[in-house]
């Protein structure tokens, strides 16, 4: 945490270093809660409405009533971004079940905890951004969607973290998680695309991928360029034989993948990613100026 980090917690704005939550918060005790990661550029939160909609959907899916309206959360985000010392940064909006006695019964928590942290985020370094990243396919499989729907952006990230630990230990930058059927879902904290013969492919959310907001934007930008996009089942073989591969996410933005399991991809970054990165940057500029 940097000195400049700020926090809005249950309606109060304070330096993040002074913000605290109870040890009895069920977000901490059980991972019972949801979150959003939002970037801001030029003092404007990017895709805020889409993030608040997904937060509301995650809340509905886990029977969590957010005690603030979309308008109040928009107001809180706007205030936080305005007073943050830099015009560019990252917001983490978290809603937990709130404090309650030990024991996981959510009905024992009466008031959800809502907090928004404003800070910087460096998910990949300059070298990785320029050269592309190296991925491995993890042996850790994605939690099945009939156990926990991948569209719920919950505070339970252990599945993703276990895959990332595998990547760290093997000397890779990140991991790809397959689902129980062996189909590609996503990376540990980003969606995944491949390009092959001028066609873009990404796993379907039903296979276990988060319905990423950056993913949706990339699909739309590609379609507008008459670049065909398919949401489809992908296997390790499709990764190894792709012309290009890249990750998308709020933290990641668009990152080229250089190799998968030691197989060098044909193009990194290739023409598809180069075009989409330009269009994405232009969109950010248009929407945040
Ligand atoms: N998948 C996972 C598991 C994520 O945590 C994220 C976001 N951090 C994404 C995909 C990308 O989603 P978005 O583009 O909405 O940030």
Tab-separated table of C-alpha atoms and ligand atoms in Angstrom:
chain	number	residue	atom	x	y	z
A	1	UNK	CA	0.000	0.000	0.000
A	2	UNK	CA	1.318	3.434	-0.901
A	3	UNK	CA	1.063	6.504	1.278
A	4	UNK	CA	-1.312	8.084	-1.231
A	5	UNK	CA	-3.820	5.209	-1.124
A	6	UNK	CA	-7.292	6.312	-0.056
A	7	UNK	CA	-10.291	4.445	1.240
A	8	UNK	CA	-14.031	5.084	1.319
A	9	UNK	CA	-15.426	2.812	3.987
A	10	UNK	CA	-19.130	2.673	4.860
A	11	UNK	CA	-19.545	6.270	3.736
A	12	UNK	CA	-16.366	7.691	5.280
A	13	UNK	CA	-13.315	8.893	3.326
A	14	UNK	CA	-9.965	8.267	5.042
A	15	UNK	CA	-6.317	7.453	4.192
A	16	UNK	CA	-6.173	3.716	3.410
A	17	UNK	CA	-3.509	3.285	6.107
A	18	UNK	CA	-6.142	4.239	8.711
A	19	UNK	CA	-8.950	2.085	7.322
A	20	UNK	CA	-9.772	-1.156	9.095
A	21	UNK	CA	-12.444	-3.822	9.223
A	22	UNK	CA	-13.442	-6.133	12.033
A	23	UNK	CA	-11.733	-9.507	12.476
A	24	UNK	CA	-15.332	-10.809	12.625
A	25	UNK	CA	-16.104	-9.600	9.095
A	26	UNK	CA	-17.354	-12.609	7.139
A	27	UNK	CA	-15.489	-11.328	4.083
A	28	UNK	CA	-12.300	-12.138	5.999
A	29	UNK	CA	-13.544	-15.205	7.859
A	30	UNK	CA	-15.228	-16.965	4.926
A	31	UNK	CA	-14.531	-14.987	1.757
A	32	UNK	CA	-18.238	-14.129	1.883
A	33	UNK	CA	-18.392	-11.100	-0.359
A	34	UNK	CA	-17.915	-9.712	-3.837
A	35	UNK	CA	-15.708	-7.127	-5.501
A	36	UNK	CA	-14.879	-5.137	-8.592
A	37	UNK	CA	-11.537	-3.825	-9.880
A	38	UNK	CA	-11.946	-0.588	-11.818
A	39	UNK	CA	-9.296	1.547	-13.521
A	40	UNK	CA	-9.493	5.285	-13.750
A	41	UNK	CA	-7.804	7.377	-16.397
A	42	UNK	CA	-7.751	11.161	-16.548
A	43	UNK	CA	-9.775	11.294	-13.295
A	44	UNK	CA	-12.646	9.256	-14.812
A	45	UNK	CA	-13.557	5.729	-13.755
A	46	UNK	CA	-13.521	3.607	-16.928
A	47	UNK	CA	-16.664	1.534	-17.593
A	48	UNK	CA	-18.050	2.366	-14.158
A	49	UNK	CA	-21.663	1.590	-15.084
A	50	UNK	CA	-20.670	-1.876	-16.380
A	51	UNK	CA	-18.705	-2.589	-13.192
A	52	UNK	CA	-21.613	-1.486	-10.974
A	53	UNK	CA	-23.995	-3.677	-12.970
A	54	UNK	CA	-21.713	-6.701	-12.533
A	55	UNK	CA	-21.378	-5.903	-8.817
A	56	UNK	CA	-25.178	-5.818	-8.536
A	57	UNK	CA	-25.392	-9.152	-10.412
A	58	UNK	CA	-22.766	-10.757	-8.142
A	59	UNK	CA	-24.684	-9.431	-5.106
A	60	UNK	CA	-27.985	-10.806	-6.406
A	61	UNK	CA	-26.382	-14.186	-7.064
A	62	UNK	CA	-25.181	-14.516	-3.457
A	63	UNK	CA	-28.270	-12.921	-1.782
A	64	UNK	CA	-26.334	-9.873	-0.604
A	65	UNK	CA	-28.170	-6.573	-0.300
A	66	UNK	CA	-25.825	-3.653	-1.034
A	67	UNK	CA	-26.866	-0.841	1.322
A	68	UNK	CA	-26.026	1.890	-1.234
A	69	UNK	CA	-27.714	2.683	-4.546
A	70	UNK	CA	-25.813	2.684	-7.859
A	71	UNK	CA	-26.011	6.512	-7.725
A	72	UNK	CA	-24.488	6.633	-4.228
A	73	UNK	CA	-21.658	4.300	-5.271
A	74	UNK	CA	-21.060	6.369	-8.409
A	75	UNK	CA	-20.889	9.468	-6.206
A	76	UNK	CA	-18.428	7.785	-3.814
A	77	UNK	CA	-16.195	6.650	-6.692
A	78	UNK	CA	-16.272	10.100	-8.285
A	79	UNK	CA	-15.315	11.753	-4.998
A	80	UNK	CA	-12.467	9.301	-4.403
A	81	UNK	CA	-11.072	9.689	-7.921
A	82	UNK	CA	-11.244	13.477	-7.650
A	83	UNK	CA	-9.150	13.662	-4.492
A	84	UNK	CA	-6.677	10.905	-5.434
A	85	UNK	CA	-3.294	12.592	-6.022
A	86	UNK	CA	-2.875	11.066	-9.523
A	87	UNK	CA	-5.247	11.277	-12.466
A	88	UNK	CA	-4.693	7.575	-13.221
A	89	UNK	CA	-5.090	4.645	-10.841
A	90	UNK	CA	-7.096	1.647	-9.767
A	91	UNK	CA	-10.142	1.201	-7.535
A	92	UNK	CA	-11.091	-1.872	-5.574
A	93	UNK	CA	-14.774	-1.887	-4.624
A	94	UNK	CA	-15.595	-4.567	-2.064
A	95	UNK	CA	-18.872	-5.556	-0.431
A	96	UNK	CA	-18.682	-8.171	2.308
A	97	UNK	CA	-21.474	-9.872	4.232
A	98	UNK	CA	-20.390	-7.725	7.214
A	99	UNK	CA	-19.535	-8.593	10.792
A	100	UNK	CA	-21.168	-11.426	12.650
A	101	UNK	CA	-20.366	-14.154	15.142
A	102	UNK	CA	-18.063	-17.046	14.211
A	103	UNK	CA	-20.000	-19.565	12.159
A	104	UNK	CA	-20.714	-19.098	8.501
A	105	UNK	CA	-24.469	-18.487	8.616
A	106	UNK	CA	-24.898	-15.323	6.508
A	107	UNK	CA	-28.148	-14.515	8.341
A	108	UNK	CA	-26.067	-13.687	11.427
A	109	UNK	CA	-24.590	-10.636	9.667
A	110	UNK	CA	-26.895	-7.638	9.665
A	111	UNK	CA	-24.930	-4.893	7.917
A	112	UNK	CA	-22.704	-5.442	4.840
A	113	UNK	CA	-19.307	-3.729	4.826
A	114	UNK	CA	-18.749	-1.566	1.744
A	115	UNK	CA	-15.337	-0.178	0.938
A	116	UNK	CA	-13.563	1.338	-2.019
A	117	UNK	CA	-9.774	1.587	-2.126
A	118	UNK	CA	-8.008	3.932	-4.553
A	119	UNK	CA	-4.388	3.088	-5.300
A	120	UNK	CA	-2.040	2.256	-8.158
A	121	UNK	CA	-1.819	-1.208	-9.668
A	122	UNK	CA	1.184	-2.676	-11.428
A	123	UNK	CA	0.083	-6.084	-12.632
A	124	UNK	CA	2.806	-6.580	-15.232
A	125	UNK	CA	6.164	-4.852	-15.556
A	126	UNK	CA	7.399	-2.870	-18.555
A	127	UNK	CA	9.434	-5.795	-19.866
A	128	UNK	CA	6.453	-8.168	-19.764
A	129	UNK	CA	4.275	-5.578	-21.476
A	130	UNK	CA	6.780	-5.171	-24.319
A	131	UNK	CA	7.958	-8.775	-24.736
A	132	UNK	CA	4.739	-10.562	-23.886
A	133	UNK	CA	4.225	-12.977	-21.010
A	134	UNK	CA	4.936	-16.689	-20.601
A	135	UNK	CA	2.029	-18.896	-19.568
A	136	UNK	CA	1.743	-22.461	-18.369
A	137	UNK	CA	-1.324	-24.647	-18.197
A	138	UNK	CA	-1.905	-25.308	-14.504
A	139	UNK	CA	-2.818	-28.711	-13.132
A	140	UNK	CA	-5.261	-26.892	-10.816
A	141	UNK	CA	-8.639	-27.020	-12.565
A	142	UNK	CA	-11.183	-24.184	-12.473
A	143	UNK	CA	-13.868	-24.620	-9.812
A	144	UNK	CA	-16.809	-26.193	-11.687
A	145	UNK	CA	-19.514	-23.676	-12.588
A	146	UNK	CA	-22.151	-25.860	-10.920
A	147	UNK	CA	-20.215	-25.400	-7.645
A	148	UNK	CA	-19.510	-21.685	-8.015
A	149	UNK	CA	-20.590	-19.851	-11.147
A	150	UNK	CA	-17.517	-18.172	-12.654
A	151	UNK	CA	-19.562	-15.055	-13.358
A	152	UNK	CA	-19.813	-14.269	-9.641
A	153	UNK	CA	-16.853	-12.026	-8.843
A	154	UNK	CA	-16.506	-13.269	-5.300
A	155	UNK	CA	-13.856	-12.871	-2.628
A	156	UNK	CA	-12.986	-16.576	-3.038
A	157	UNK	CA	-9.873	-16.484	-5.240
A	158	UNK	CA	-8.033	-19.497	-3.802
A	159	UNK	CA	-8.663	-21.508	-6.959
A	160	UNK	CA	-6.973	-18.803	-9.039
A	161	UNK	CA	-4.227	-18.313	-6.440
A	162	UNK	CA	-3.365	-22.034	-6.435
A	163	UNK	CA	-2.913	-21.889	-10.212
A	164	UNK	CA	-0.772	-18.766	-9.856
A	165	UNK	CA	1.394	-20.479	-7.227
A	166	UNK	CA	2.040	-23.275	-9.736
A	167	UNK	CA	3.099	-20.684	-12.325
A	168	UNK	CA	5.343	-18.865	-9.840
A	169	UNK	CA	7.024	-22.094	-8.754
A	170	UNK	CA	7.637	-23.193	-12.340
A	171	UNK	CA	9.001	-19.769	-13.352
A	172	UNK	CA	6.096	-18.658	-15.560
A	173	UNK	CA	4.327	-15.290	-15.482
A	174	UNK	CA	0.818	-16.684	-15.140
A	175	UNK	CA	-1.282	-19.811	-15.487
A	176	UNK	CA	-4.137	-20.931	-17.715
A	177	UNK	CA	-6.854	-22.863	-15.878
A	178	UNK	CA	-8.672	-25.656	-17.671
A	179	UNK	CA	-12.113	-26.791	-16.557
A	180	UNK	CA	-13.074	-30.343	-15.565
A	181	UNK	CA	-13.560	-31.271	-19.241
A	182	UNK	CA	-10.101	-30.037	-20.201
A	183	UNK	CA	-11.307	-26.869	-21.930
A	184	UNK	CA	-9.522	-23.562	-21.443
A	185	UNK	CA	-11.300	-21.109	-19.130
A	186	UNK	CA	-9.029	-18.127	-18.438
A	187	UNK	CA	-5.802	-17.010	-16.775
A	188	UNK	CA	-5.593	-16.470	-13.007
A	189	UNK	CA	-7.006	-12.919	-13.170
A	190	UNK	CA	-7.690	-12.207	-16.835
A	191	UNK	CA	-9.631	-13.536	-19.806
A	192	UNK	CA	-7.872	-15.149	-22.727
A	193	UNK	CA	-8.131	-14.802	-26.512
A	194	UNK	CA	-6.355	-16.488	-29.398
A	195	UNK	CA	-6.178	-15.442	-33.040
A	196	UNK	CA	-5.863	-17.959	-35.829
A	197	UNK	CA	-6.120	-17.300	-39.585
A	198	UNK	CA	-7.730	-13.895	-39.026
A	199	UNK	CA	-10.368	-15.235	-36.614
A	200	UNK	CA	-10.545	-14.424	-32.905
A	201	UNK	CA	-11.582	-17.063	-30.347
A	202	UNK	CA	-12.272	-16.860	-26.617
A	203	UNK	CA	-13.710	-19.440	-24.194
A	204	UNK	CA	-17.407	-19.235	-23.449
A	205	UNK	CA	-18.319	-18.067	-19.937
A	206	UNK	CA	-20.236	-21.343	-19.541
A	207	UNK	CA	-16.836	-23.074	-19.647
A	208	UNK	CA	-15.868	-21.193	-16.460
A	209	UNK	CA	-14.546	-17.807	-17.552
A	210	UNK	CA	-15.501	-14.599	-15.786
A	211	UNK	CA	-17.700	-12.368	-17.945
A	212	UNK	CA	-14.891	-9.836	-18.200
A	213	UNK	CA	-15.743	-6.253	-19.036
A	214	UNK	CA	-12.531	-5.888	-21.054
A	215	UNK	CA	-13.409	-9.158	-22.815
A	216	UNK	CA	-16.810	-7.719	-23.812
A	217	UNK	CA	-15.153	-4.547	-25.114
A	218	UNK	CA	-12.615	-6.523	-27.158
A	219	UNK	CA	-15.387	-8.663	-28.675
A	220	UNK	CA	-17.272	-5.505	-29.646
A	221	UNK	CA	-14.199	-3.727	-31.046
A	222	UNK	CA	-13.265	-6.790	-33.114
A	223	UNK	CA	-16.812	-7.164	-34.478
A	224	UNK	CA	-16.821	-3.497	-35.493
A	225	UNK	CA	-13.616	-4.173	-37.467
A	226	UNK	CA	-15.333	-7.117	-39.160
A	227	UNK	CA	-12.850	-9.383	-37.438
A	228	UNK	CA	-14.873	-12.547	-36.775
A	229	UNK	CA	-15.049	-13.533	-33.088
A	230	UNK	CA	-16.296	-16.853	-31.686
A	231	UNK	CA	-16.951	-17.808	-28.075
A	232	UNK	CA	-16.023	-21.437	-28.221
A	233	UNK	CA	-14.440	-24.422	-26.468
A	234	UNK	CA	-10.639	-24.228	-26.677
A	235	UNK	CA	-8.065	-26.853	-25.743
A	236	UNK	CA	-4.338	-26.812	-24.950
A	237	UNK	CA	-3.718	-27.719	-28.616
A	238	UNK	CA	-5.508	-24.513	-29.707
A	239	UNK	CA	-3.185	-22.509	-27.439
A	240	UNK	CA	-0.052	-24.176	-28.798
A	241	UNK	CA	-1.023	-23.690	-32.443
A	242	UNK	CA	-2.442	-20.154	-32.257
A	243	UNK	CA	-1.004	-17.344	-34.366
A	244	UNK	CA	-1.475	-14.963	-31.421
A	245	UNK	CA	-2.653	-15.168	-27.855
A	246	UNK	CA	-3.388	-12.359	-25.431
A	247	UNK	CA	-5.006	-11.695	-22.065
A	248	UNK	CA	-7.614	-9.060	-21.265
A	249	UNK	CA	-8.662	-7.550	-17.961
A	250	UNK	CA	-9.030	-4.333	-16.047
A	251	UNK	CA	-5.662	-4.874	-14.389
A	252	UNK	CA	-4.033	-6.556	-17.361
A	253	UNK	CA	-5.590	-4.292	-20.010
A	254	UNK	CA	-4.433	-6.153	-23.176
A	255	UNK	CA	-1.229	-8.187	-22.746
A	256	UNK	CA	0.501	-10.263	-25.405
A	257	UNK	CA	1.375	-13.874	-24.626
A	258	UNK	CA	4.783	-14.959	-25.879
A	259	UNK	CA	4.686	-18.643	-25.077
A	260	UNK	CA	2.447	-21.345	-23.642
A	261	UNK	CA	4.058	-24.352	-21.931
A	262	UNK	CA	7.362	-23.589	-23.661
A	263	UNK	CA	5.839	-23.362	-27.175
A	264	UNK	CA	6.672	-20.000	-28.743
A	265	UNK	CA	3.665	-18.488	-30.481
A	266	UNK	CA	4.024	-17.362	-34.076
A	267	UNK	CA	3.395	-13.657	-33.467
A	268	UNK	CA	3.871	-11.599	-30.312
A	269	UNK	CA	2.433	-9.070	-30.483
A	270	UNK	CA	0.701	-9.892	-33.750
A	271	UNK	CA	-1.365	-7.642	-36.017
A	272	UNK	CA	-4.685	-8.534	-34.340
A	273	UNK	CA	-3.496	-7.528	-30.877
A	274	UNK	CA	-1.755	-4.420	-32.225
A	275	UNK	CA	-4.994	-3.231	-33.862
A	276	UNK	CA	-7.154	-4.065	-30.844
A	277	UNK	CA	-4.729	-2.327	-28.467
A	278	UNK	CA	-4.907	0.828	-30.588
A	279	UNK	CA	-8.726	0.707	-30.664
A	280	UNK	CA	-8.875	0.004	-26.911
A	281	UNK	CA	-6.562	2.938	-26.137
A	282	UNK	CA	-8.680	5.210	-28.343
A	283	UNK	CA	-11.837	4.049	-26.564
A	284	UNK	CA	-10.323	4.800	-23.134
A	285	UNK	CA	-9.353	8.213	-24.379
A	286	UNK	CA	-12.835	8.915	-25.763
A	287	UNK	CA	-14.641	7.701	-22.643
A	288	UNK	CA	-12.421	9.375	-20.056
A	289	UNK	CA	-11.717	12.813	-21.494
B	1	LIG	N1	-11.007	-13.307	-14.973
B	1	LIG	C1	-10.738	-13.165	-13.662
B	1	LIG	C2	-10.639	-14.384	-12.816
B	1	LIG	C3	-10.569	-11.886	-13.112
B	1	LIG	O1	-10.309	-11.752	-11.810
B	1	LIG	C4	-10.684	-10.758	-13.957
B	1	LIG	C5	-10.566	-9.364	-13.426
B	1	LIG	N2	-9.606	-9.147	-12.533
B	1	LIG	C6	-10.931	-10.954	-15.321
B	1	LIG	C7	-11.112	-12.243	-15.788
B	1	LIG	C8	-11.070	-9.789	-16.251
B	1	LIG	O2	-12.274	-9.099	-16.051
B	1	LIG	P1	-12.432	-7.544	-16.307
B	1	LIG	O3	-12.069	-7.316	-17.739
B	1	LIG	O4	-13.859	-7.272	-16.046
B	1	LIG	O5	-11.518	-6.843	-15.388
